[in-house]
Amino acid sequence: MLMSLIAATLEIALKRLLYQDQFMKTARQRLKGKTLRFELAELDSPVILVFGESQADVLTSWDDPADCTVKTHFSAIPALRRRQRLPALIKQGDLEVDGDIQVVQQFVALLDMAECDPAELLSPYLGDVLSEGLTQRVSAHADNIKRRWTDRQTQWGQAVTEEWRLSPSALELAWFSEEVDTLDRDGAALAARLERMEISR
């Protein structure tokens, strides 16, 4: 049920994002008839895009082998909107590509060309005013979360640096160990002298 909902939502979003503008027609033609399979670590089922003339069908199962299979995780998906990030994601191991790499390159190029305005995507369903207000609030919340996360990372970094500064160095630990050994020997010598004094009495 959840996968069907994800597929339907994604299909509508891709149609509005990639199939509305005529200037993207040439780029879309390169993908016509191609299949791109996404296997996300967080999902049990794959997400398969079948590119057609007027839309990309989004499926959760496909019997034929896909032209290109991409194995990744949700956190890497937003980076796909920037074409120049693709080689870095593959090199870092965040993206594993099997099959015709040109299919995912052309898809990323198409996403790069698309102008994504969430308010515009929501407008037919919620109305202009509500869509704009909702996207602004979501954007403000996202900025707030990002700022708090950055502040928290800075605090953690400062705490670790302070702890590191206060922790003894290897030289200090060696000196302390020597001092303890010396104190131990001195204590043993003192105990032996006291014992001899007791015997001589």
PDB file of C-alpha atoms in Angstrom:
ATOM      1  CA  MET A   1       0.000   0.000   0.000  1.00  0.00           C
ATOM      2  CA  LEU A   2       2.774   2.440   0.975  1.00  0.00           C
ATOM      3  CA  MET A   3       4.845   1.587  -2.116  1.00  0.00           C
ATOM      4  CA  SER A   4       1.796   2.111  -4.363  1.00  0.00           C
ATOM      5  CA  LEU A   5       1.242   5.532  -2.806  1.00  0.00           C
ATOM      6  CA  ILE A   6       4.927   6.447  -3.235  1.00  0.00           C
ATOM      7  CA  ALA A   7       4.834   5.297  -6.873  1.00  0.00           C
ATOM      8  CA  ALA A   8       1.651   7.255  -7.669  1.00  0.00           C
ATOM      9  CA  THR A   9       2.933  10.440  -6.003  1.00  0.00           C
ATOM     10  CA  LEU A  10       6.291  10.164  -7.746  1.00  0.00           C
ATOM     11  CA  GLU A  11       4.615   9.578 -11.113  1.00  0.00           C
ATOM     12  CA  ILE A  12       2.519  12.760 -10.754  1.00  0.00           C
ATOM     13  CA  ALA A  13       5.530  14.779  -9.593  1.00  0.00           C
ATOM     14  CA  LEU A  14       7.732  13.561 -12.473  1.00  0.00           C
ATOM     15  CA  LYS A  15       5.025  14.312 -15.033  1.00  0.00           C
ATOM     16  CA  ARG A  16       4.695  17.901 -13.819  1.00  0.00           C
ATOM     17  CA  LEU A  17       8.444  18.321 -13.376  1.00  0.00           C
ATOM     18  CA  LEU A  18       9.800  16.709 -16.551  1.00  0.00           C
ATOM     19  CA  TYR A  19       6.964  16.559 -19.090  1.00  0.00           C
ATOM     20  CA  GLN A  20       5.395  20.037 -19.027  1.00  0.00           C
ATOM     21  CA  ASP A  21       8.017  22.197 -20.733  1.00  0.00           C
ATOM     22  CA  GLN A  22       8.564  21.853 -24.481  1.00  0.00           C
ATOM     23  CA  PHE A  23      12.209  22.972 -24.276  1.00  0.00           C
ATOM     24  CA  MET A  24      12.989  19.688 -22.450  1.00  0.00           C
ATOM     25  CA  LYS A  25      11.534  17.546 -25.256  1.00  0.00           C
ATOM     26  CA  THR A  26      14.899  16.736 -26.863  1.00  0.00           C
ATOM     27  CA  ALA A  27      16.351  15.628 -23.512  1.00  0.00           C
ATOM     28  CA  ARG A  28      13.245  13.508 -22.845  1.00  0.00           C
ATOM     29  CA  GLN A  29      13.553  11.793 -26.239  1.00  0.00           C
ATOM     30  CA  ARG A  30      16.930  10.369 -25.219  1.00  0.00           C
ATOM     31  CA  LEU A  31      15.198   8.482 -22.397  1.00  0.00           C
ATOM     32  CA  LYS A  32      12.131   7.333 -24.364  1.00  0.00           C
ATOM     33  CA  GLY A  33      11.722   3.556 -24.065  1.00  0.00           C
ATOM     34  CA  LYS A  34      14.411   3.267 -21.355  1.00  0.00           C
ATOM     35  CA  THR A  35      13.931   1.800 -17.883  1.00  0.00           C
ATOM     36  CA  LEU A  36      15.745   3.041 -14.785  1.00  0.00           C
ATOM     37  CA  ARG A  37      15.538   0.957 -11.612  1.00  0.00           C
ATOM     38  CA  PHE A  38      16.252   2.463  -8.181  1.00  0.00           C
ATOM     39  CA  GLU A  39      16.982   0.108  -5.293  1.00  0.00           C
ATOM     40  CA  LEU A  40      16.886   2.151  -2.103  1.00  0.00           C
ATOM     41  CA  ALA A  41      18.325   0.638   1.074  1.00  0.00           C
ATOM     42  CA  GLU A  42      15.355   1.937   3.090  1.00  0.00           C
ATOM     43  CA  LEU A  43      12.657   0.355   0.866  1.00  0.00           C
ATOM     44  CA  ASP A  44      11.742  -3.308   0.444  1.00  0.00           C
ATOM     45  CA  SER A  45      10.663  -2.857  -3.190  1.00  0.00           C
ATOM     46  CA  PRO A  46      12.487  -1.164  -6.060  1.00  0.00           C
ATOM     47  CA  VAL A  47      11.215   1.981  -7.798  1.00  0.00           C
ATOM     48  CA  ILE A  48      11.281   1.532 -11.570  1.00  0.00           C
ATOM     49  CA  LEU A  49      10.917   4.419 -14.012  1.00  0.00           C
ATOM     50  CA  VAL A  50       9.735   3.516 -17.510  1.00  0.00           C
ATOM     51  CA  PHE A  51      10.163   6.564 -19.745  1.00  0.00           C
ATOM     52  CA  GLY A  52       7.504   7.122 -22.401  1.00  0.00           C
ATOM     53  CA  GLU A  53       6.448   9.846 -24.825  1.00  0.00           C
ATOM     54  CA  SER A  54       4.200  11.802 -22.484  1.00  0.00           C
ATOM     55  CA  GLN A  55       5.170  10.592 -18.996  1.00  0.00           C
ATOM     56  CA  ALA A  56       7.405   8.339 -16.906  1.00  0.00           C
ATOM     57  CA  ASP A  57       5.503   5.384 -15.479  1.00  0.00           C
ATOM     58  CA  VAL A  58       6.578   4.554 -11.918  1.00  0.00           C
ATOM     59  CA  LEU A  59       6.343   0.858 -11.051  1.00  0.00           C
ATOM     60  CA  THR A  60       7.339  -1.293  -8.101  1.00  0.00           C
ATOM     61  CA  SER A  61       7.892  -4.465 -10.148  1.00  0.00           C
ATOM     62  CA  TRP A  62       9.132  -5.093 -13.686  1.00  0.00           C
ATOM     63  CA  ASP A  63       9.805  -8.515 -15.204  1.00  0.00           C
ATOM     64  CA  ASP A  64      12.297  -7.418 -17.869  1.00  0.00           C
ATOM     65  CA  PRO A  65      15.826  -6.358 -16.926  1.00  0.00           C
ATOM     66  CA  ALA A  66      16.226  -2.600 -16.543  1.00  0.00           C
ATOM     67  CA  ASP A  67      18.549  -0.651 -18.813  1.00  0.00           C
ATOM     68  CA  CYS A  68      20.199   0.788 -15.707  1.00  0.00           C
ATOM     69  CA  THR A  69      19.991  -0.113 -12.005  1.00  0.00           C
ATOM     70  CA  VAL A  70      20.986   2.369  -9.312  1.00  0.00           C
ATOM     71  CA  LYS A  71      21.562   1.153  -5.747  1.00  0.00           C
ATOM     72  CA  THR A  72      21.628   3.941  -3.183  1.00  0.00           C
ATOM     73  CA  HIS A  73      19.878   5.345  -0.079  1.00  0.00           C
ATOM     74  CA  PHE A  74      17.440   8.198   0.528  1.00  0.00           C
ATOM     75  CA  SER A  75      20.057  10.689   1.734  1.00  0.00           C
ATOM     76  CA  ALA A  76      21.839  10.564  -1.649  1.00  0.00           C
ATOM     77  CA  ILE A  77      18.695  11.253  -3.723  1.00  0.00           C
ATOM     78  CA  PRO A  78      18.633  15.094  -3.331  1.00  0.00           C
ATOM     79  CA  ALA A  79      22.203  15.274  -4.674  1.00  0.00           C
ATOM     80  CA  LEU A  80      20.980  13.775  -7.960  1.00  0.00           C
ATOM     81  CA  ARG A  81      19.470  17.140  -8.873  1.00  0.00           C
ATOM     82  CA  ARG A  82      23.019  18.438  -9.358  1.00  0.00           C
ATOM     83  CA  ARG A  83      24.556  16.724 -12.381  1.00  0.00           C
ATOM     84  CA  GLN A  84      28.141  17.496 -11.320  1.00  0.00           C
ATOM     85  CA  ARG A  85      27.640  15.506  -8.068  1.00  0.00           C
ATOM     86  CA  LEU A  86      27.001  12.186  -9.871  1.00  0.00           C
ATOM     87  CA  PRO A  87      30.672  11.120 -10.364  1.00  0.00           C
ATOM     88  CA  ALA A  88      31.494  12.050  -6.746  1.00  0.00           C
ATOM     89  CA  LEU A  89      28.554   9.990  -5.403  1.00  0.00           C
ATOM     90  CA  ILE A  90      29.702   6.960  -7.416  1.00  0.00           C
ATOM     91  CA  LYS A  91      33.320   7.403  -6.316  1.00  0.00           C
ATOM     92  CA  GLN A  92      32.337   7.722  -2.630  1.00  0.00           C
ATOM     93  CA  GLY A  93      30.243   4.542  -2.846  1.00  0.00           C
ATOM     94  CA  ASP A  94      26.949   6.371  -2.149  1.00  0.00           C
ATOM     95  CA  LEU A  95      25.705   5.312  -5.585  1.00  0.00           C
ATOM     96  CA  GLU A  96      26.230   1.956  -7.303  1.00  0.00           C
ATOM     97  CA  VAL A  97      25.332   1.849 -10.995  1.00  0.00           C
ATOM     98  CA  ASP A  98      24.815  -1.362 -13.023  1.00  0.00           C
ATOM     99  CA  GLY A  99      24.021  -1.352 -16.725  1.00  0.00           C
ATOM    100  CA  ASP A 100      23.971   1.623 -19.092  1.00  0.00           C
ATOM    101  CA  ILE A 101      25.276   4.559 -17.047  1.00  0.00           C
ATOM    102  CA  GLN A 102      24.075   6.972 -19.747  1.00  0.00           C
ATOM    103  CA  VAL A 103      20.470   6.334 -18.670  1.00  0.00           C
ATOM    104  CA  VAL A 104      21.057   7.678 -15.157  1.00  0.00           C
ATOM    105  CA  GLN A 105      23.237  10.498 -16.562  1.00  0.00           C
ATOM    106  CA  GLN A 106      20.441  11.558 -18.937  1.00  0.00           C
ATOM    107  CA  PHE A 107      17.867  11.343 -16.124  1.00  0.00           C
ATOM    108  CA  VAL A 108      20.063  13.497 -13.861  1.00  0.00           C
ATOM    109  CA  ALA A 109      20.582  15.975 -16.734  1.00  0.00           C
ATOM    110  CA  LEU A 110      16.790  16.163 -17.153  1.00  0.00           C
ATOM    111  CA  LEU A 111      16.327  16.804 -13.426  1.00  0.00           C
ATOM    112  CA  ASP A 112      19.039  19.461 -13.616  1.00  0.00           C
ATOM    113  CA  MET A 113      17.114  21.244 -16.390  1.00  0.00           C
ATOM    114  CA  ALA A 114      13.795  21.130 -14.523  1.00  0.00           C
ATOM    115  CA  GLU A 115      12.758  24.062 -12.400  1.00  0.00           C
ATOM    116  CA  CYS A 116      11.274  22.596  -9.262  1.00  0.00           C
ATOM    117  CA  ASP A 117       8.871  24.809  -7.357  1.00  0.00           C
ATOM    118  CA  PRO A 118       7.039  22.761  -4.692  1.00  0.00           C
ATOM    119  CA  ALA A 119       4.259  25.372  -4.495  1.00  0.00           C
ATOM    120  CA  GLU A 120       3.633  24.975  -8.222  1.00  0.00           C
ATOM    121  CA  LEU A 121       3.434  21.186  -7.864  1.00  0.00           C
ATOM    122  CA  LEU A 122       0.931  21.436  -4.984  1.00  0.00           C
ATOM    123  CA  SER A 123      -1.103  24.282  -6.459  1.00  0.00           C
ATOM    124  CA  PRO A 124      -3.578  22.164  -8.496  1.00  0.00           C
ATOM    125  CA  TYR A 125      -4.478  20.176  -5.370  1.00  0.00           C
ATOM    126  CA  LEU A 126      -4.395  22.798  -2.598  1.00  0.00           C
ATOM    127  CA  GLY A 127      -4.774  26.142  -4.359  1.00  0.00           C
ATOM    128  CA  ASP A 128      -2.181  28.882  -4.879  1.00  0.00           C
ATOM    129  CA  VAL A 129      -2.405  30.624  -1.484  1.00  0.00           C
ATOM    130  CA  LEU A 130      -2.367  27.453   0.625  1.00  0.00           C
ATOM    131  CA  SER A 131       0.434  25.884  -1.473  1.00  0.00           C
ATOM    132  CA  GLU A 132       2.641  28.971  -1.153  1.00  0.00           C
ATOM    133  CA  GLY A 133       2.003  29.257   2.586  1.00  0.00           C
ATOM    134  CA  LEU A 134       2.680  25.557   3.164  1.00  0.00           C
ATOM    135  CA  THR A 135       5.940  25.513   1.177  1.00  0.00           C
ATOM    136  CA  GLN A 136       7.169  28.647   2.970  1.00  0.00           C
ATOM    137  CA  ARG A 137       6.449  27.080   6.372  1.00  0.00           C
ATOM    138  CA  VAL A 138       8.117  23.794   5.410  1.00  0.00           C
ATOM    139  CA  SER A 139      11.115  25.713   4.063  1.00  0.00           C
ATOM    140  CA  ALA A 140      11.346  27.780   7.270  1.00  0.00           C
ATOM    141  CA  HIS A 141      11.180  24.597   9.402  1.00  0.00           C
ATOM    142  CA  ALA A 142      13.846  22.932   7.249  1.00  0.00           C
ATOM    143  CA  ASP A 143      16.122  25.986   7.584  1.00  0.00           C
ATOM    144  CA  ASN A 144      15.561  26.009  11.349  1.00  0.00           C
ATOM    145  CA  ILE A 145      16.392  22.289  11.666  1.00  0.00           C
ATOM    146  CA  LYS A 146      19.480  22.745   9.492  1.00  0.00           C
ATOM    147  CA  ARG A 147      20.650  25.726  11.585  1.00  0.00           C
ATOM    148  CA  ARG A 148      20.111  23.844  14.857  1.00  0.00           C
ATOM    149  CA  TRP A 149      21.949  20.804  13.485  1.00  0.00           C
ATOM    150  CA  THR A 150      24.867  23.024  12.410  1.00  0.00           C
ATOM    151  CA  ASP A 151      24.949  24.668  15.877  1.00  0.00           C
ATOM    152  CA  ARG A 152      24.878  21.245  17.550  1.00  0.00           C
ATOM    153  CA  GLN A 153      27.749  20.018  15.350  1.00  0.00           C
ATOM    154  CA  THR A 154      29.746  23.140  16.254  1.00  0.00           C
ATOM    155  CA  GLN A 155      29.113  22.538  19.981  1.00  0.00           C
ATOM    156  CA  TRP A 156      30.141  18.879  19.680  1.00  0.00           C
ATOM    157  CA  GLY A 157      33.269  19.877  17.781  1.00  0.00           C
ATOM    158  CA  GLN A 158      34.209  22.422  20.464  1.00  0.00           C
ATOM    159  CA  ALA A 159      33.565  19.909  23.255  1.00  0.00           C
ATOM    160  CA  VAL A 160      35.728  17.261  21.569  1.00  0.00           C
ATOM    161  CA  THR A 161      38.500  19.821  20.947  1.00  0.00           C
ATOM    162  CA  GLU A 162      38.385  20.952  24.590  1.00  0.00           C
ATOM    163  CA  GLU A 163      38.482  17.357  25.862  1.00  0.00           C
ATOM    164  CA  TRP A 164      41.363  16.586  23.512  1.00  0.00           C
ATOM    165  CA  ARG A 165      43.248  19.659  24.754  1.00  0.00           C
ATOM    166  CA  LEU A 166      42.748  18.633  28.390  1.00  0.00           C
ATOM    167  CA  SER A 167      43.706  14.990  27.886  1.00  0.00           C
ATOM    168  CA  PRO A 168      47.361  14.191  28.728  1.00  0.00           C
ATOM    169  CA  SER A 169      49.853  13.661  25.924  1.00  0.00           C
ATOM    170  CA  ALA A 170      51.893  10.447  25.501  1.00  0.00           C
ATOM    171  CA  LEU A 171      54.933  12.204  27.033  1.00  0.00           C
ATOM    172  CA  GLU A 172      52.904  13.285  30.073  1.00  0.00           C
ATOM    173  CA  LEU A 173      51.566   9.744  30.513  1.00  0.00           C
ATOM    174  CA  ALA A 174      55.110   8.289  30.325  1.00  0.00           C
ATOM    175  CA  TRP A 175      56.357  10.838  32.905  1.00  0.00           C
ATOM    176  CA  PHE A 176      53.402  10.023  35.205  1.00  0.00           C
ATOM    177  CA  SER A 177      54.098   6.297  34.863  1.00  0.00           C
ATOM    178  CA  GLU A 178      57.766   6.843  35.771  1.00  0.00           C
ATOM    179  CA  GLU A 179      56.788   8.943  38.770  1.00  0.00           C
ATOM    180  CA  VAL A 180      54.410   6.204  39.980  1.00  0.00           C
ATOM    181  CA  ASP A 181      57.169   3.580  39.566  1.00  0.00           C
ATOM    182  CA  THR A 182      59.629   5.787  41.489  1.00  0.00           C
ATOM    183  CA  LEU A 183      57.111   6.362  44.271  1.00  0.00           C
ATOM    184  CA  ASP A 184      56.457   2.607  44.406  1.00  0.00           C
ATOM    185  CA  ARG A 185      60.205   1.865  44.723  1.00  0.00           C
ATOM    186  CA  ASP A 186      60.660   4.570  47.365  1.00  0.00           C
ATOM    187  CA  GLY A 187      57.715   3.161  49.321  1.00  0.00           C
ATOM    188  CA  ALA A 188      59.162  -0.365  49.169  1.00  0.00           C
ATOM    189  CA  ALA A 189      62.589   0.934  50.301  1.00  0.00           C
ATOM    190  CA  LEU A 190      61.000   2.842  53.197  1.00  0.00           C
ATOM    191  CA  ALA A 191      59.052  -0.236  54.266  1.00  0.00           C
ATOM    192  CA  ALA A 192      62.270  -2.320  54.207  1.00  0.00           C
ATOM    193  CA  ARG A 193      64.124   0.275  56.343  1.00  0.00           C
ATOM    194  CA  LEU A 194      61.304   0.393  58.867  1.00  0.00           C
ATOM    195  CA  GLU A 195      61.304  -3.386  59.049  1.00  0.00           C
ATOM    196  CA  ARG A 196      65.112  -3.426  59.713  1.00  0.00           C
ATOM    197  CA  MET A 197      64.710  -0.788  62.421  1.00  0.00           C
ATOM    198  CA  GLU A 198      62.038  -2.930  64.097  1.00  0.00           C
ATOM    199  CA  ILE A 199      64.339  -5.982  64.023  1.00  0.00           C
ATOM    200  CA  SER A 200      67.358  -4.047  65.411  1.00  0.00           C
ATOM    201  CA  ARG A 201      65.320  -2.998  68.414  1.00  0.00           C
TER     202      ARG A 201
END
